[in-house]
Amino acid sequence: MIQQSDLPDTIAIFPLSGALLLPRSRLPLHIFEPRYLQMIEDSLKTPGRLIGMVQPNVVPGRDGPGLQTIGCAGRITQFSETEDGRYMITLAGISRFRVVKEVDGFAPYRRCDVNWDGFERDLGKDEQDSSFDRDNFLNTLGRYFDARNLSADWDTLQEADDELLINSLSMMLDLDCEDKQALLEAPSLSTRRETLLTLIEYTLRGGQEGEMMN
């Protein structure tokens, strides 16, 4: 098992809007920009093979997008190269981190000094949600899927472990970047589940307070 002391002080950063990686979850990515192809090749040469996924934070009047203060590092566990030089990779979520500062250098991609303190739980075992009302949650999720004309394997959702279910939905559902960031920063699985349910219910209300859509 990875210890916090094993994690590096500086990591490569992939600022990708709308992409959410959570600890103990997996995120497939299609890499094609030259600077990020270089990032993958450089990361594969390191012992940890880590990449930090961070939401961009656009601030009016500032040149270029900034970064949210909290991201999640993933280890490259699978990769393949296409004939035209693109990479298909899978990141396994390891731990969240806090961005300390961006590091100048000669790499074409961004790198940051990071701090892992406060996220020790990310390196442990799967979380459980003892207050999870799965039937109510899935009923609300079903109405959300109907409203969006989405389909799902409900048997698989019903049988999935708490963390797998909540984290997978948090990563997959079409939510705003700010909402994705809120899910990332949730201090516990139960808080993330409550946040996700609130966002789903808000969507069912059409983005307004009041009665839900049928």
mmCIF file of C-alpha atoms in Angstrom:
data_model
loop_
_atom_site.group_PDB
_atom_site.id
_atom_site.type_symbol
_atom_site.label_atom_id
_atom_site.label_comp_id
_atom_site.label_asym_id
_atom_site.label_seq_id
_atom_site.Cartn_x
_atom_site.Cartn_y
_atom_site.Cartn_z
ATOM 1 C CA MET A 1 0.000 0.000 0.000
ATOM 2 C CA ILE A 2 1.254 3.478 -0.863
ATOM 3 C CA GLN A 3 2.247 5.639 2.107
ATOM 4 C CA GLN A 4 1.928 9.400 2.117
ATOM 5 C CA SER A 5 5.703 9.637 2.560
ATOM 6 C CA ASP A 6 6.074 7.877 -0.812
ATOM 7 C CA LEU A 7 4.284 10.661 -2.670
ATOM 8 C CA PRO A 8 6.420 13.302 -4.413
ATOM 9 C CA ASP A 9 6.490 16.997 -3.544
ATOM 10 C CA THR A 10 6.200 18.024 -7.197
ATOM 11 C CA ILE A 11 3.981 16.455 -9.855
ATOM 12 C CA ALA A 12 2.910 17.039 -13.450
ATOM 13 C CA ILE A 13 -0.473 18.733 -13.725
ATOM 14 C CA PHE A 14 -3.184 18.041 -16.285
ATOM 15 C CA PRO A 15 -5.765 20.867 -16.042
ATOM 16 C CA LEU A 16 -8.825 19.390 -17.725
ATOM 17 C CA SER A 17 -12.170 21.105 -17.333
ATOM 18 C CA GLY A 18 -15.005 18.798 -16.328
ATOM 19 C CA ALA A 19 -12.787 15.744 -15.754
ATOM 20 C CA LEU A 20 -13.031 14.376 -12.223
ATOM 21 C CA LEU A 21 -10.727 11.786 -10.693
ATOM 22 C CA LEU A 22 -11.375 10.446 -7.200
ATOM 23 C CA PRO A 23 -9.271 8.204 -4.943
ATOM 24 C CA ARG A 24 -9.655 4.485 -5.698
ATOM 25 C CA SER A 25 -11.500 5.313 -8.946
ATOM 26 C CA ARG A 26 -10.364 4.974 -12.550
ATOM 27 C CA LEU A 27 -10.415 7.581 -15.290
ATOM 28 C CA PRO A 28 -9.761 6.761 -18.966
ATOM 29 C CA LEU A 29 -8.153 9.568 -20.960
ATOM 30 C CA HIS A 30 -7.349 10.162 -24.609
ATOM 31 C CA ILE A 31 -4.100 12.154 -24.906
ATOM 32 C CA PHE A 32 -3.289 13.899 -28.187
ATOM 33 C CA GLU A 33 -1.827 17.378 -27.537
ATOM 34 C CA PRO A 34 1.981 17.359 -27.936
ATOM 35 C CA ARG A 35 2.665 18.877 -24.495
ATOM 36 C CA TYR A 36 0.545 16.247 -22.776
ATOM 37 C CA LEU A 37 2.033 13.447 -24.851
ATOM 38 C CA GLN A 38 5.373 14.620 -23.447
ATOM 39 C CA MET A 39 3.845 14.664 -19.964
ATOM 40 C CA ILE A 40 2.784 11.027 -20.299
ATOM 41 C CA GLU A 41 6.191 9.952 -21.589
ATOM 42 C CA ASP A 42 7.972 11.778 -18.754
ATOM 43 C CA SER A 43 5.591 10.392 -16.117
ATOM 44 C CA LEU A 44 6.099 6.831 -17.329
ATOM 45 C CA LYS A 45 9.810 7.223 -16.578
ATOM 46 C CA THR A 46 9.167 8.007 -12.892
ATOM 47 C CA PRO A 47 8.621 5.387 -10.155
ATOM 48 C CA GLY A 48 5.150 6.620 -9.249
ATOM 49 C CA ARG A 49 3.884 7.368 -12.771
ATOM 50 C CA LEU A 50 1.685 10.072 -11.219
ATOM 51 C CA ILE A 51 -0.281 12.844 -12.899
ATOM 52 C CA GLY A 52 -2.285 15.442 -11.027
ATOM 53 C CA MET A 53 -5.783 16.119 -12.371
ATOM 54 C CA VAL A 54 -6.906 19.662 -11.519
ATOM 55 C CA GLN A 55 -9.868 21.726 -12.656
ATOM 56 C CA PRO A 56 -8.872 24.984 -14.359
ATOM 57 C CA ASN A 57 -9.963 28.108 -12.510
ATOM 58 C CA VAL A 58 -10.578 30.974 -14.913
ATOM 59 C CA VAL A 59 -10.281 34.382 -13.260
ATOM 60 C CA PRO A 60 -11.378 37.442 -15.277
ATOM 61 C CA GLY A 61 -8.515 39.783 -16.054
ATOM 62 C CA ARG A 62 -5.789 37.181 -15.506
ATOM 63 C CA ASP A 63 -3.707 35.836 -18.362
ATOM 64 C CA GLY A 64 -4.325 32.152 -18.860
ATOM 65 C CA PRO A 65 -6.394 29.835 -16.683
ATOM 66 C CA GLY A 66 -5.434 29.357 -13.071
ATOM 67 C CA LEU A 67 -5.897 26.148 -11.116
ATOM 68 C CA GLN A 68 -8.262 25.079 -8.399
ATOM 69 C CA THR A 69 -6.434 24.604 -5.114
ATOM 70 C CA ILE A 70 -7.359 20.918 -4.707
ATOM 71 C CA GLY A 71 -6.825 18.152 -7.250
ATOM 72 C CA CYS A 72 -6.359 14.384 -7.296
ATOM 73 C CA ALA A 73 -3.294 12.449 -8.362
ATOM 74 C CA GLY A 74 -3.645 9.347 -10.481
ATOM 75 C CA ARG A 75 -1.185 6.595 -11.326
ATOM 76 C CA ILE A 76 -0.934 5.508 -14.958
ATOM 77 C CA THR A 77 -1.976 1.857 -14.733
ATOM 78 C CA GLN A 78 -2.736 1.210 -18.410
ATOM 79 C CA PHE A 79 -1.599 2.847 -21.595
ATOM 80 C CA SER A 80 -1.475 2.126 -25.283
ATOM 81 C CA GLU A 81 -0.181 4.124 -28.221
ATOM 82 C CA THR A 82 -2.104 4.507 -31.448
ATOM 83 C CA GLU A 83 -0.482 4.359 -34.871
ATOM 84 C CA ASP A 84 -0.599 8.154 -35.168
ATOM 85 C CA GLY A 85 1.153 8.696 -31.813
ATOM 86 C CA ARG A 86 -1.764 9.360 -29.477
ATOM 87 C CA TYR A 87 -2.023 7.732 -26.045
ATOM 88 C CA MET A 88 -4.989 5.978 -24.483
ATOM 89 C CA ILE A 89 -4.369 5.800 -20.744
ATOM 90 C CA THR A 90 -6.142 4.887 -17.525
ATOM 91 C CA LEU A 91 -5.457 6.758 -14.301
ATOM 92 C CA ALA A 92 -6.106 5.067 -10.966
ATOM 93 C CA GLY A 93 -6.930 7.676 -8.334
ATOM 94 C CA ILE A 94 -4.373 7.670 -5.500
ATOM 95 C CA SER A 95 -4.865 10.741 -3.322
ATOM 96 C CA ARG A 96 -6.104 14.278 -3.359
ATOM 97 C CA PHE A 97 -3.617 17.084 -2.837
ATOM 98 C CA ARG A 98 -3.472 20.818 -2.300
ATOM 99 C CA VAL A 99 -1.627 22.968 -4.838
ATOM 100 C CA VAL A 100 1.132 24.948 -3.118
ATOM 101 C CA LYS A 101 2.587 26.774 -6.100
ATOM 102 C CA GLU A 102 3.267 26.344 -9.777
ATOM 103 C CA VAL A 103 6.850 25.466 -10.681
ATOM 104 C CA ASP A 104 8.717 27.135 -13.519
ATOM 105 C CA GLY A 105 10.785 24.907 -15.762
ATOM 106 C CA PHE A 106 11.534 23.739 -19.268
ATOM 107 C CA ALA A 107 8.721 21.168 -19.498
ATOM 108 C CA PRO A 108 5.976 22.131 -21.983
ATOM 109 C CA TYR A 109 3.301 21.131 -19.441
ATOM 110 C CA ARG A 110 2.519 22.555 -16.017
ATOM 111 C CA ARG A 111 4.087 21.264 -12.813
ATOM 112 C CA CYS A 112 3.203 22.125 -9.237
ATOM 113 C CA ASP A 113 4.555 21.724 -5.754
ATOM 114 C CA VAL A 114 1.789 19.992 -3.805
ATOM 115 C CA ASN A 115 0.888 19.095 -0.227
ATOM 116 C CA TRP A 116 -0.794 15.810 0.657
ATOM 117 C CA ASP A 117 -1.618 16.638 4.280
ATOM 118 C CA GLY A 118 -5.243 16.217 5.285
ATOM 119 C CA PHE A 119 -5.964 13.517 2.721
ATOM 120 C CA GLU A 120 -4.542 10.494 4.557
ATOM 121 C CA ARG A 121 -7.897 8.678 4.294
ATOM 122 C CA ASP A 122 -7.532 8.612 0.496
ATOM 123 C CA LEU A 123 -4.739 6.046 0.833
ATOM 124 C CA GLY A 124 -6.780 3.674 2.993
ATOM 125 C CA LYS A 125 -9.500 1.138 2.335
ATOM 126 C CA ASP A 126 -12.792 1.774 0.564
ATOM 127 C CA GLU A 127 -15.159 4.043 2.466
ATOM 128 C CA GLN A 128 -18.620 2.932 3.544
ATOM 129 C CA ASP A 129 -21.684 5.152 3.926
ATOM 130 C CA SER A 130 -23.635 3.845 6.915
ATOM 131 C CA SER A 131 -26.531 6.301 6.422
ATOM 132 C CA PHE A 132 -26.955 5.600 2.705
ATOM 133 C CA ASP A 133 -30.650 5.186 1.737
ATOM 134 C CA ARG A 134 -29.926 3.375 -1.512
ATOM 135 C CA ASP A 135 -33.558 2.868 -2.553
ATOM 136 C CA ASN A 136 -34.369 6.565 -2.244
ATOM 137 C CA PHE A 137 -31.138 7.520 -3.980
ATOM 138 C CA LEU A 138 -31.706 5.169 -6.916
ATOM 139 C CA ASN A 139 -35.320 6.299 -7.245
ATOM 140 C CA THR A 140 -34.168 9.922 -7.568
ATOM 141 C CA LEU A 141 -31.386 8.864 -9.929
ATOM 142 C CA GLY A 142 -33.934 7.016 -12.072
ATOM 143 C CA ARG A 143 -36.008 10.160 -12.485
ATOM 144 C CA TYR A 144 -32.849 12.072 -13.388
ATOM 145 C CA PHE A 145 -31.943 9.486 -16.033
ATOM 146 C CA ASP A 146 -35.489 9.583 -17.440
ATOM 147 C CA ALA A 147 -35.376 13.377 -17.643
ATOM 148 C CA ARG A 148 -32.051 13.185 -19.512
ATOM 149 C CA ASN A 149 -33.067 10.205 -21.684
ATOM 150 C CA LEU A 150 -30.232 8.158 -20.227
ATOM 151 C CA SER A 151 -30.117 4.405 -19.700
ATOM 152 C CA ALA A 152 -28.403 2.377 -16.991
ATOM 153 C CA ASP A 153 -27.788 -1.158 -15.808
ATOM 154 C CA TRP A 154 -29.891 -0.917 -12.674
ATOM 155 C CA ASP A 155 -28.942 -4.364 -11.384
ATOM 156 C CA THR A 156 -25.277 -3.328 -11.427
ATOM 157 C CA LEU A 157 -26.050 -0.009 -9.725
ATOM 158 C CA GLN A 158 -28.066 -1.787 -7.050
ATOM 159 C CA GLU A 159 -25.268 -4.246 -6.303
ATOM 160 C CA ALA A 160 -22.319 -1.836 -6.487
ATOM 161 C CA ASP A 161 -20.464 -1.007 -3.282
ATOM 162 C CA ASP A 162 -21.261 2.388 -1.762
ATOM 163 C CA GLU A 163 -17.999 4.046 -2.774
ATOM 164 C CA LEU A 164 -17.949 2.617 -6.289
ATOM 165 C CA LEU A 165 -21.524 3.753 -6.908
ATOM 166 C CA ILE A 166 -21.165 7.294 -5.544
ATOM 167 C CA ASN A 167 -17.723 7.970 -6.994
ATOM 168 C CA SER A 168 -18.540 6.545 -10.417
ATOM 169 C CA LEU A 169 -21.663 8.680 -10.707
ATOM 170 C CA SER A 170 -19.791 11.750 -9.474
ATOM 171 C CA MET A 171 -17.231 11.259 -12.228
ATOM 172 C CA MET A 172 -19.617 10.274 -15.036
ATOM 173 C CA LEU A 173 -22.636 12.564 -14.701
ATOM 174 C CA ASP A 174 -22.739 15.724 -16.800
ATOM 175 C CA LEU A 175 -22.237 18.347 -14.098
ATOM 176 C CA ASP A 176 -20.741 21.828 -14.060
ATOM 177 C CA CYS A 177 -17.046 22.225 -13.240
ATOM 178 C CA GLU A 178 -17.920 23.925 -9.954
ATOM 179 C CA ASP A 179 -20.130 20.978 -9.023
ATOM 180 C CA LYS A 180 -17.375 18.512 -9.911
ATOM 181 C CA GLN A 181 -14.989 20.468 -7.695
ATOM 182 C CA ALA A 182 -17.451 20.350 -4.807
ATOM 183 C CA LEU A 183 -17.697 16.564 -5.173
ATOM 184 C CA LEU A 184 -13.910 16.281 -5.216
ATOM 185 C CA GLU A 185 -13.514 18.365 -2.079
ATOM 186 C CA ALA A 186 -16.191 16.512 -0.087
ATOM 187 C CA PRO A 187 -14.482 15.393 3.147
ATOM 188 C CA SER A 188 -16.219 12.007 3.311
ATOM 189 C CA LEU A 189 -18.197 9.596 1.173
ATOM 190 C CA SER A 190 -21.450 10.468 2.948
ATOM 191 C CA THR A 191 -20.845 14.177 2.277
ATOM 192 C CA ARG A 192 -20.146 13.428 -1.377
ATOM 193 C CA ARG A 193 -23.338 11.371 -1.618
ATOM 194 C CA GLU A 194 -25.359 14.186 -0.017
ATOM 195 C CA THR A 195 -23.797 16.718 -2.400
ATOM 196 C CA LEU A 196 -24.458 14.512 -5.427
ATOM 197 C CA LEU A 197 -28.083 13.945 -4.422
ATOM 198 C CA THR A 198 -28.576 17.698 -3.943
ATOM 199 C CA LEU A 199 -27.171 18.370 -7.422
ATOM 200 C CA ILE A 200 -29.409 15.720 -8.988
ATOM 201 C CA GLU A 201 -32.487 17.102 -7.226
ATOM 202 C CA TYR A 202 -31.544 20.633 -8.293
ATOM 203 C CA THR A 203 -31.399 19.467 -11.910
ATOM 204 C CA LEU A 204 -34.794 17.793 -11.565
ATOM 205 C CA ARG A 205 -36.190 21.130 -10.386
ATOM 206 C CA GLY A 206 -34.923 22.657 -13.606
ATOM 207 C CA GLY A 207 -32.235 24.586 -11.781
ATOM 208 C CA GLN A 208 -34.825 26.385 -9.677
ATOM 209 C CA GLU A 209 -36.121 26.045 -6.170
ATOM 210 C CA GLY A 210 -39.573 24.498 -6.080
ATOM 211 C CA GLU A 211 -41.359 21.385 -7.245
ATOM 212 C CA MET A 212 -39.416 18.655 -8.995
ATOM 213 C CA MET A 213 -40.040 17.649 -12.571
ATOM 214 C CA ASN A 214 -42.128 14.518 -13.011
#
